[in-house]
Short mmCIF file of C-alpha atoms in Angstrom, two decimals:
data_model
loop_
_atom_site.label_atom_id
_atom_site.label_comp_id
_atom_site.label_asym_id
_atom_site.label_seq_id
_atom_site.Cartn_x
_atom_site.Cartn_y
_atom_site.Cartn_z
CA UNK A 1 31.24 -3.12 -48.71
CA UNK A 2 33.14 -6.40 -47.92
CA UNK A 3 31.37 -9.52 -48.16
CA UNK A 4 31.99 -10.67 -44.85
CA UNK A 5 31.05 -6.74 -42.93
CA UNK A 6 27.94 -7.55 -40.54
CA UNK A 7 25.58 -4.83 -39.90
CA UNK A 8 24.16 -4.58 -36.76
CA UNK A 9 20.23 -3.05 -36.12
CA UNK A 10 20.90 -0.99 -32.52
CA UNK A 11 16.76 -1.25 -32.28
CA UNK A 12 17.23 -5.32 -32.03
CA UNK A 13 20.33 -4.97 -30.17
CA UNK A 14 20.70 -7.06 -26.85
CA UNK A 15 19.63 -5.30 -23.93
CA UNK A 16 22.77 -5.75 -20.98
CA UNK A 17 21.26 -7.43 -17.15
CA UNK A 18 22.62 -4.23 -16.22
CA UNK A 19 20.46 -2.16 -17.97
CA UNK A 20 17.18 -3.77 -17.72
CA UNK A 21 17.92 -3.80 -13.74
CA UNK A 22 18.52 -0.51 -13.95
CA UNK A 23 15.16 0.45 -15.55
CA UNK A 24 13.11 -1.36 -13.20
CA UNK A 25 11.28 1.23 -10.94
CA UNK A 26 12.01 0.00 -7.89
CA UNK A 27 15.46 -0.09 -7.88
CA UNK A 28 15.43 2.77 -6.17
CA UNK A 29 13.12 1.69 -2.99
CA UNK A 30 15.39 -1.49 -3.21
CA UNK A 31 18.38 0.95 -2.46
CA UNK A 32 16.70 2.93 -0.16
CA UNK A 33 15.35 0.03 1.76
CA UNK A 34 19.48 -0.81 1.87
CA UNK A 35 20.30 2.25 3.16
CA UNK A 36 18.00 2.07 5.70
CA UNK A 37 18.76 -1.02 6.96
CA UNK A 38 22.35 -0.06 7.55
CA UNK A 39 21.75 2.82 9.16
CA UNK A 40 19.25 0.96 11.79
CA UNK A 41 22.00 -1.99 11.94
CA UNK A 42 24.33 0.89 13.12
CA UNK A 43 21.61 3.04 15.41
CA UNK A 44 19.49 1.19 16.73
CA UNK A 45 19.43 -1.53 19.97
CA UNK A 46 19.83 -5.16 18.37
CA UNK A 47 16.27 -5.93 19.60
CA UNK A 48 15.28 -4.13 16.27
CA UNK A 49 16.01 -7.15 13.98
CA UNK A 50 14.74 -9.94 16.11
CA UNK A 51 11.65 -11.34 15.26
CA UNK A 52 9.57 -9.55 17.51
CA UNK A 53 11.13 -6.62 16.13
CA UNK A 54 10.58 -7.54 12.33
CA UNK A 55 7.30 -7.97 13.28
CA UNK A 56 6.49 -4.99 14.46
CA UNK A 57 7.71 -2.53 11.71
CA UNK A 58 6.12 -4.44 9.08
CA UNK A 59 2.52 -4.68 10.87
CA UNK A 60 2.15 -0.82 9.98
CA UNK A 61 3.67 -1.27 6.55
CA UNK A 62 1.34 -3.88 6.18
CA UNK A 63 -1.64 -1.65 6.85
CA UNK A 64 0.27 1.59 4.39
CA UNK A 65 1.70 -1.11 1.74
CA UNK A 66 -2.28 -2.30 0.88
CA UNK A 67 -3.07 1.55 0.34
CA UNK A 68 0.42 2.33 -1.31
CA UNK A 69 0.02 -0.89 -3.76
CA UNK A 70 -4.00 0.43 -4.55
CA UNK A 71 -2.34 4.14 -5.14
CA UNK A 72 0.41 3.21 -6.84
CA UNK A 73 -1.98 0.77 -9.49
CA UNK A 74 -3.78 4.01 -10.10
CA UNK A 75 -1.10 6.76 -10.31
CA UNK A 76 0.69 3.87 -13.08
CA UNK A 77 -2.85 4.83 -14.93
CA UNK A 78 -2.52 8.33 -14.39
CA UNK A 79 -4.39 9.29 -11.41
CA UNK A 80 -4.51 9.49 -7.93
CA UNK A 81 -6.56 9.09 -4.91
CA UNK A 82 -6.32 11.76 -2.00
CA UNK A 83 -9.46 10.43 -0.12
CA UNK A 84 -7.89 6.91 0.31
CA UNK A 85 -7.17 7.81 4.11
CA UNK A 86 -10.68 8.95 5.24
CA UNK A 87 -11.73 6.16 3.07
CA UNK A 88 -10.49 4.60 5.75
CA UNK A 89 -12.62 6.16 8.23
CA UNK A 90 -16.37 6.07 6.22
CA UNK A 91 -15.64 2.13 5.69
CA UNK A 92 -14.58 1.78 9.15
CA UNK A 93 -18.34 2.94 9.73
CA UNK A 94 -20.19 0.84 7.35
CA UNK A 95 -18.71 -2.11 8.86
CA UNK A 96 -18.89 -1.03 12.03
CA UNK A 97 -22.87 -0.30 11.25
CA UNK A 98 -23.44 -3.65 9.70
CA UNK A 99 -21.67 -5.69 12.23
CA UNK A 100 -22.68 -3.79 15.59
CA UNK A 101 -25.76 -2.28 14.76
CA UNK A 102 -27.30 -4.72 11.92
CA UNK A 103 -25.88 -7.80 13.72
CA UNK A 104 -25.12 -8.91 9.96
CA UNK A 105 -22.40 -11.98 10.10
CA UNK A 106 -18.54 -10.90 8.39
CA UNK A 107 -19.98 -13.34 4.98
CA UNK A 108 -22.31 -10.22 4.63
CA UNK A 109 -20.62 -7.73 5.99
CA UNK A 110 -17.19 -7.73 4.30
CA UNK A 111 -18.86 -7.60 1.21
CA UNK A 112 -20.87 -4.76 1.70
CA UNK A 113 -18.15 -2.73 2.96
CA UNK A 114 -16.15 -3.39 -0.27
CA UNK A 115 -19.65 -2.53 -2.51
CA UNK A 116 -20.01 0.86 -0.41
CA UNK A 117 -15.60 1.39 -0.81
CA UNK A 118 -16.45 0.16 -4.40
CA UNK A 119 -19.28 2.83 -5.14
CA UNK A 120 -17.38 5.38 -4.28
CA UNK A 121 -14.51 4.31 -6.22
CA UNK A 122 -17.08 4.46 -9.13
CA UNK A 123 -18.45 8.24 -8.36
CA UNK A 124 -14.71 9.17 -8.21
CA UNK A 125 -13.67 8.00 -11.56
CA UNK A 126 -16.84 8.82 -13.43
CA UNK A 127 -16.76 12.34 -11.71
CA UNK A 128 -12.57 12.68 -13.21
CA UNK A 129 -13.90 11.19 -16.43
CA UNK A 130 -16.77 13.22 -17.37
CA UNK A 131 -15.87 16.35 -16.15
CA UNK A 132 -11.93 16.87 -17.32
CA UNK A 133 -11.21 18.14 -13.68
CA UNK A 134 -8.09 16.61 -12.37
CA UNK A 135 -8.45 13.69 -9.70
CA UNK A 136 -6.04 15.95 -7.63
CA UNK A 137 -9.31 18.17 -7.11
CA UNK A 138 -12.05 15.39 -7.23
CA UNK A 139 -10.31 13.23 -4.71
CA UNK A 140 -9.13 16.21 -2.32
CA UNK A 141 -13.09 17.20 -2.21
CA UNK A 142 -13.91 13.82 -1.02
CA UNK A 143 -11.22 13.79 1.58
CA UNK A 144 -13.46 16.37 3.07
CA UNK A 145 -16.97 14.93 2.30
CA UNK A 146 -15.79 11.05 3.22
CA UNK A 147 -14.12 12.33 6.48
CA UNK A 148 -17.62 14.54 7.02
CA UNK A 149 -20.25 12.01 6.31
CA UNK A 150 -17.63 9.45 8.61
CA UNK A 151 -18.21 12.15 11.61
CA UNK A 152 -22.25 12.93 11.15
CA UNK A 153 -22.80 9.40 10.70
CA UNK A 154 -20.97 7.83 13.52
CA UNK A 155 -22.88 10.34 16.02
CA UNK A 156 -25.82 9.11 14.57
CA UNK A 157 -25.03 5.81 15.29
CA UNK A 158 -23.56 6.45 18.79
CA UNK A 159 -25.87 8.90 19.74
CA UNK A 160 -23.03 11.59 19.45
CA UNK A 161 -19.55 9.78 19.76
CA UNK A 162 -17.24 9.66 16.98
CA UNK A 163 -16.50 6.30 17.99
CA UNK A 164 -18.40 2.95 17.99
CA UNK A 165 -17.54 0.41 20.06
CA UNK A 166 -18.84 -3.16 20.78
CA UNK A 167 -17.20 -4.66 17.30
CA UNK A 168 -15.01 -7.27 18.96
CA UNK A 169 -18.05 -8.85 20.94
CA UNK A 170 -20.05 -8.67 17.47
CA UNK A 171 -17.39 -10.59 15.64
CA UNK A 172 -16.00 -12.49 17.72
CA UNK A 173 -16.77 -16.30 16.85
CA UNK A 174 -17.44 -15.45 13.24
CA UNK A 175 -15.52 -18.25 11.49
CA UNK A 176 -14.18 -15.39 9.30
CA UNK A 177 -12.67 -13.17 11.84
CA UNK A 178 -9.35 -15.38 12.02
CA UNK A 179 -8.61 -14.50 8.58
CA UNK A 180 -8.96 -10.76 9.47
CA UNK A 181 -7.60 -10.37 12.14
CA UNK A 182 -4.71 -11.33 14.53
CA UNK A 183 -2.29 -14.22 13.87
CA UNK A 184 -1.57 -16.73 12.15
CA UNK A 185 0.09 -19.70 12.05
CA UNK A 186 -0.28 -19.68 15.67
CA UNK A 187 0.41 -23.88 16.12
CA UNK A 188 3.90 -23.49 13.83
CA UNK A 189 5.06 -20.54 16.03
CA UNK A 190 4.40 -22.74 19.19
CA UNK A 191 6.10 -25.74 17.72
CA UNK A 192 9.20 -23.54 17.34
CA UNK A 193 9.32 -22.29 20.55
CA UNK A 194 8.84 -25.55 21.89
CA UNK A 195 12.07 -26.53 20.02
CA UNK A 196 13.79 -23.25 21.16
CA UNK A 197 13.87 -21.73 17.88
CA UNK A 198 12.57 -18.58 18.38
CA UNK A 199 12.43 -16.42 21.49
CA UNK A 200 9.94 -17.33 24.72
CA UNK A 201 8.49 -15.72 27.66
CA UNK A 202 9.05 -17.81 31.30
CA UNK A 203 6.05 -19.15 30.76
CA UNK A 204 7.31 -21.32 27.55
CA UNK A 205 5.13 -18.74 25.48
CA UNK A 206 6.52 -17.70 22.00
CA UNK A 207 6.87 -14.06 22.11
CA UNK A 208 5.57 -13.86 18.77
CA UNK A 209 2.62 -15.95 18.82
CA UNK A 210 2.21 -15.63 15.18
CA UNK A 211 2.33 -13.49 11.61
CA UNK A 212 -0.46 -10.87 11.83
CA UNK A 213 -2.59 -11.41 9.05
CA UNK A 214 -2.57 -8.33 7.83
CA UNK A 215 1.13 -8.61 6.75
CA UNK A 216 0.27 -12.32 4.52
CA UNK A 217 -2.54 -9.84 2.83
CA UNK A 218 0.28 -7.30 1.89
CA UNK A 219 2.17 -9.80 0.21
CA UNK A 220 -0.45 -11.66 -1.08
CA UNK A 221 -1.64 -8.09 -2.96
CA UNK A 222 1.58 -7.43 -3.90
CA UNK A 223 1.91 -10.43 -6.02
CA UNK A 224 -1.04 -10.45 -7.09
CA UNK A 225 -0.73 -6.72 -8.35
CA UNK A 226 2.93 -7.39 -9.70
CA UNK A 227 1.28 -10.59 -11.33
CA UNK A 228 -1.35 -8.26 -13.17
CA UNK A 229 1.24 -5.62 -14.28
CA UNK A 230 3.79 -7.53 -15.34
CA UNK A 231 1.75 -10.79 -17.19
CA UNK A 232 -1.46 -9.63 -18.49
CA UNK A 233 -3.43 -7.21 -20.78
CA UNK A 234 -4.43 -5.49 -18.21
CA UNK A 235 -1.46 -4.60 -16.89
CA UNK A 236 -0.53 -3.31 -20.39
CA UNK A 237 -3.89 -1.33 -20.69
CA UNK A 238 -2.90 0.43 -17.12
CA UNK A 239 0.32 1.51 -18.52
CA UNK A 240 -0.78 2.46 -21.68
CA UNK A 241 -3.39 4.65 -20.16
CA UNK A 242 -1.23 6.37 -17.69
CA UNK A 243 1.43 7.14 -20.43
CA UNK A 244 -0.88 8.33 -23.61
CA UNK A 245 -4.50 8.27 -22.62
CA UNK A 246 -5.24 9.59 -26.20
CA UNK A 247 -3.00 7.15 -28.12
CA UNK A 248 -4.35 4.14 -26.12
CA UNK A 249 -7.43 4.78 -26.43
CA UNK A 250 -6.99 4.92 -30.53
CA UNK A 251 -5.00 1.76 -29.81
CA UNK A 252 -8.04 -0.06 -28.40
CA UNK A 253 -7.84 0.42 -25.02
CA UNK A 254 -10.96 0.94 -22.56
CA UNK A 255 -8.90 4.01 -21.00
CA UNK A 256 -12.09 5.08 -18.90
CA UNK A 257 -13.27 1.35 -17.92
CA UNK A 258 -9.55 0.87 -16.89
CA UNK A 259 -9.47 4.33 -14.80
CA UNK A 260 -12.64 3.93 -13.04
CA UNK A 261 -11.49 0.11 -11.76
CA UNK A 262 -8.36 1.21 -10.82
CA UNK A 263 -10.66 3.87 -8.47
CA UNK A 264 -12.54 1.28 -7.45
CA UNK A 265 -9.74 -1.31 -6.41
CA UNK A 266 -8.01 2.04 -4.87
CA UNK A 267 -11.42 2.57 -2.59
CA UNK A 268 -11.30 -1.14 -2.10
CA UNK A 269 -7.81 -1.51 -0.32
CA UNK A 270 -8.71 1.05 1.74
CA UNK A 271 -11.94 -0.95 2.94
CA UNK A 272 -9.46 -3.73 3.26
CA UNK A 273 -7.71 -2.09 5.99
CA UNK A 274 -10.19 -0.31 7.78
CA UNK A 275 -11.77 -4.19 7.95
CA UNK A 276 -9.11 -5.22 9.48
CA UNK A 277 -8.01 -2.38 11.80
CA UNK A 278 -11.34 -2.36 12.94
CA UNK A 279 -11.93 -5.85 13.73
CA UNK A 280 -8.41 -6.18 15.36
CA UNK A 281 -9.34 -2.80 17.77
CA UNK A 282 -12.64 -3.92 18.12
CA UNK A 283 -13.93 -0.34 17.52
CA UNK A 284 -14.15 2.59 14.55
CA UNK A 285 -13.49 5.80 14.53
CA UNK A 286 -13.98 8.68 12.62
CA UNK A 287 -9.93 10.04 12.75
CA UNK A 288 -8.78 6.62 11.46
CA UNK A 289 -6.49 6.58 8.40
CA UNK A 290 -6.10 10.35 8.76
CA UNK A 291 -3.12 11.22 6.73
CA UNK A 292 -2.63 8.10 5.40
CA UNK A 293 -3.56 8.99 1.65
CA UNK A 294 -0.39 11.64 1.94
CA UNK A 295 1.94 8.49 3.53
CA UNK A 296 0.49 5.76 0.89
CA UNK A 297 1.32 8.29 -1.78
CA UNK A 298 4.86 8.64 -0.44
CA UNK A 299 5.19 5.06 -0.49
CA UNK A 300 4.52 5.08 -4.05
CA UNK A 301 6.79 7.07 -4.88
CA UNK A 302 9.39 5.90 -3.25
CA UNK A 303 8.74 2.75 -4.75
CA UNK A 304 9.23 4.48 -8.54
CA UNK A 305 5.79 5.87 -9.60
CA UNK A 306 5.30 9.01 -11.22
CA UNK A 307 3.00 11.36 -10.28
CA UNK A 308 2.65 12.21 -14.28
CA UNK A 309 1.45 8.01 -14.60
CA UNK A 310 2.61 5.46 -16.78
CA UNK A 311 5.77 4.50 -14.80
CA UNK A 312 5.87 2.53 -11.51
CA UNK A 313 5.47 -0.97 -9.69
CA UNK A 314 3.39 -2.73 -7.13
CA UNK A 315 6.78 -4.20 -5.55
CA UNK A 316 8.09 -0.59 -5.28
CA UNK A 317 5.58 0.17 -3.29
CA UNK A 318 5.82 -2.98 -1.12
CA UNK A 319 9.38 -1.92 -0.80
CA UNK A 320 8.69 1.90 0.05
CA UNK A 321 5.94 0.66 2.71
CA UNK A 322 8.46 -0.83 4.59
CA UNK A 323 10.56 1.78 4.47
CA UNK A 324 8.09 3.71 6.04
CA UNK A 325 7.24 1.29 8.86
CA UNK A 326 11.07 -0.04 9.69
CA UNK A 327 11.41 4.12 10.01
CA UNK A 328 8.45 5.07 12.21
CA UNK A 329 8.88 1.81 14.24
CA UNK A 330 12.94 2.29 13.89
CA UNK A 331 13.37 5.31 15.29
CA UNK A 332 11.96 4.12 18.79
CA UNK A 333 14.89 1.97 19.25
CA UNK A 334 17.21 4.19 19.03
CA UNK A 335 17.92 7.45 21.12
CA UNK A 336 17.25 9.71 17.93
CA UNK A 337 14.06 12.02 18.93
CA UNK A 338 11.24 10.64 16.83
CA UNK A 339 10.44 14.06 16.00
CA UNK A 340 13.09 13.09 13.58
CA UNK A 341 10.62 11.03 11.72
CA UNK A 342 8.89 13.13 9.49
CA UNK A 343 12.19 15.28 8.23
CA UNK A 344 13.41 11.34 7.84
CA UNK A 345 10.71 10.73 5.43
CA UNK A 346 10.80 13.74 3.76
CA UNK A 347 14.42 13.23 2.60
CA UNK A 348 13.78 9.64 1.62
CA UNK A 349 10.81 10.79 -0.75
CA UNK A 350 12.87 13.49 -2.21
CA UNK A 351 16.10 11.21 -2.94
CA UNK A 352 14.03 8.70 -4.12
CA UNK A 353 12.22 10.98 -6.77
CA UNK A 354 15.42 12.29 -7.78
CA UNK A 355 17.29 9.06 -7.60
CA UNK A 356 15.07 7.35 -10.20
CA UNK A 357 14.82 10.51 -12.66
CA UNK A 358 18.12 10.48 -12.88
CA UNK A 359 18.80 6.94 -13.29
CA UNK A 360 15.49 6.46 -16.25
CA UNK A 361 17.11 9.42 -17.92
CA UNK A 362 20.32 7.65 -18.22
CA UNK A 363 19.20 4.62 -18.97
CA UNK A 364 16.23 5.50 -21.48
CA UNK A 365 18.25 8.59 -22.70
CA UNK A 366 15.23 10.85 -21.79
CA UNK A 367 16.33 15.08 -21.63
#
């Protein structure tokens, strides 16, 4: 061999920008949310992307992105949650209960909403974990029983509705409410219309008065969950135990304390939401967050998790929420029937599953 040949290691060779971009998993909500956005630029009446308009499609992907993030944290370890949705529902009732009928302040009651979400979170992962059944099974039997115990209880409450009102007048001046509900950054918003920056009413009124507070808690979970994924050990441990439960747990990793957390921060964003909603409509009731476990797991996947665990992101799913709420919202300013909506979604979920197999086969040189 001549002196001056070089041999080059391909396992230390450079990785290309290209090719680390392309293995990212939510490249491809990132191109779907694109795609979108053109087709809405071209279909829609321009009232979509003013402010007002922004802010409406991303209030209801704020509500789905802080379930999608929770389910997409879990299905990265390998499991997933179908009784996120009426999750939804039985926390909407403990709070209710707490606040309405207990007269307990929101320092109390938040709290023990998120220990009730939080117990159940627990019952669901120790039920996957000790028995070997799949969380496919375990969670879809407490759709039914969350969803159940939601209806008997709130008739016990009421006296036989399934809905209990009176939470608005219970809450009301709690110092906390603010950060639950409605806007924020109400004096900025003011400022700016007072400057003509942003869209009034005659009156001089901003017609956005503010950013609901539900949409600074989606981002706010977002990073957080991106921050945990991408910069700490536990973020390692959730990927490792998603991808090889077996071999991480010879590796050292607390595969079962990692799945049951990731249960009970699943149960927990749920409570987050059905805080919120419920504060903001001053009422519960036992149909809210139907479905939603089925949308929050679409969003998900859109945003690049796999079903099989060990692949995804939290920013996919922030991505694939809004997808889903500049669609739903989208569709009602333009003259498409919204009937539409559903087929809509279907299609995006479907490209997007296919879009990123294909592209982390190329890249990773999977068969």
């Amino acid at each position: 061999m001549p002196a001056d040949s070089t041999v080059t290691d391909e396992r230390v060779r450079e990785e290309t920008v290209l090719a680390r971009l392309m293995k990212r998993p939510e490249l491809g909500a990132i191109a779907g949310l694109i795609l979108v956005t053109i087709f809405f630029l071209f279909t829609a009446n321009g009232s979509m992307f003013t402010l007002s308009g922004i802010m409406n499609f991303l209030t209801p992907a704020a509500q789905l992105g802080i379930l999608a993030i929770g389910a997409s944290l879990l299905m990265i370890g390998g499991e997933f949650d179908l009784s996120i949705g009426s999750m939804v529902a039985f926390a909407g009732m403990i709070f209710g209960a707490l606040v309405v009928n207990l007269g307990l302040p929101l320092i109390v009651a938040i709290p023990g909403t998120l220990i009730f979400a939080g117990m159940m979170g627990v019952v669901n992962g120790q039920l996957v974990i000790r028995t070997g059944l799949p969380s496919f099974i375990v969670t879809l039997a407490f759709l039914f029983i969350l969803r159940g115990l939601s209806l008997v209880g709130l008739k016990y409450l009421t006296g036989g509705s399934t809905q209990l009102r009176g939470v608005r007048d219970a809450v009301g001046d709690d110092w906390l409410a603010p950060f639950f509900s409605g806007d924020a950054f109400t004096g900025l918003f003011a400022k700016l219309a007072e400057w003509g920056w942003i869209d009034t009413f005659k009156s001089g009124a901003p017609k956005v008065p503010g950013v609901p507070v539900e949409i600074l808690w989606f981002i706010g979970i977002a990073l957080f969950a991106t921050w945990i994924l991408l910069r700490t050990p536990a973020g390692n441990w959730i990927f490792a135990a998603g991808g090889d439960k077996n071999a991480a747990s010879n590796s050292g990793v607390p595969v079962n304390r990692v799945k049951t957390t990731l249960f009970i921060v699943t149960a927990c964003c749920a409570a987050l939401v059905a805080i919120m909603t419920v504060i903001d409509a001053g009422s519960t009731d036992a149909r809210r967050g139907f479905q939603k476990e089925f949308e929050a797991i679409i969003a998900a996947v859109i945003g690049g998790s796999l079903l099989t665990g060990g692949y995804g992101s939290a920013i996919g799913a922030f991505f694939g929420s809004i997808i889903f709420g500049m669609v739903v919202i989208g569709l009602t300013y333009t003259s498409i029937d919204q009937d539409w909506f559903q087929v809509f979604l279907g299609g995006m979920l479907l490209l997007a599953v296919i879009f990123n197999n294909v592209i982390r086969k190329r890249v990773t040189g999977e068969r």
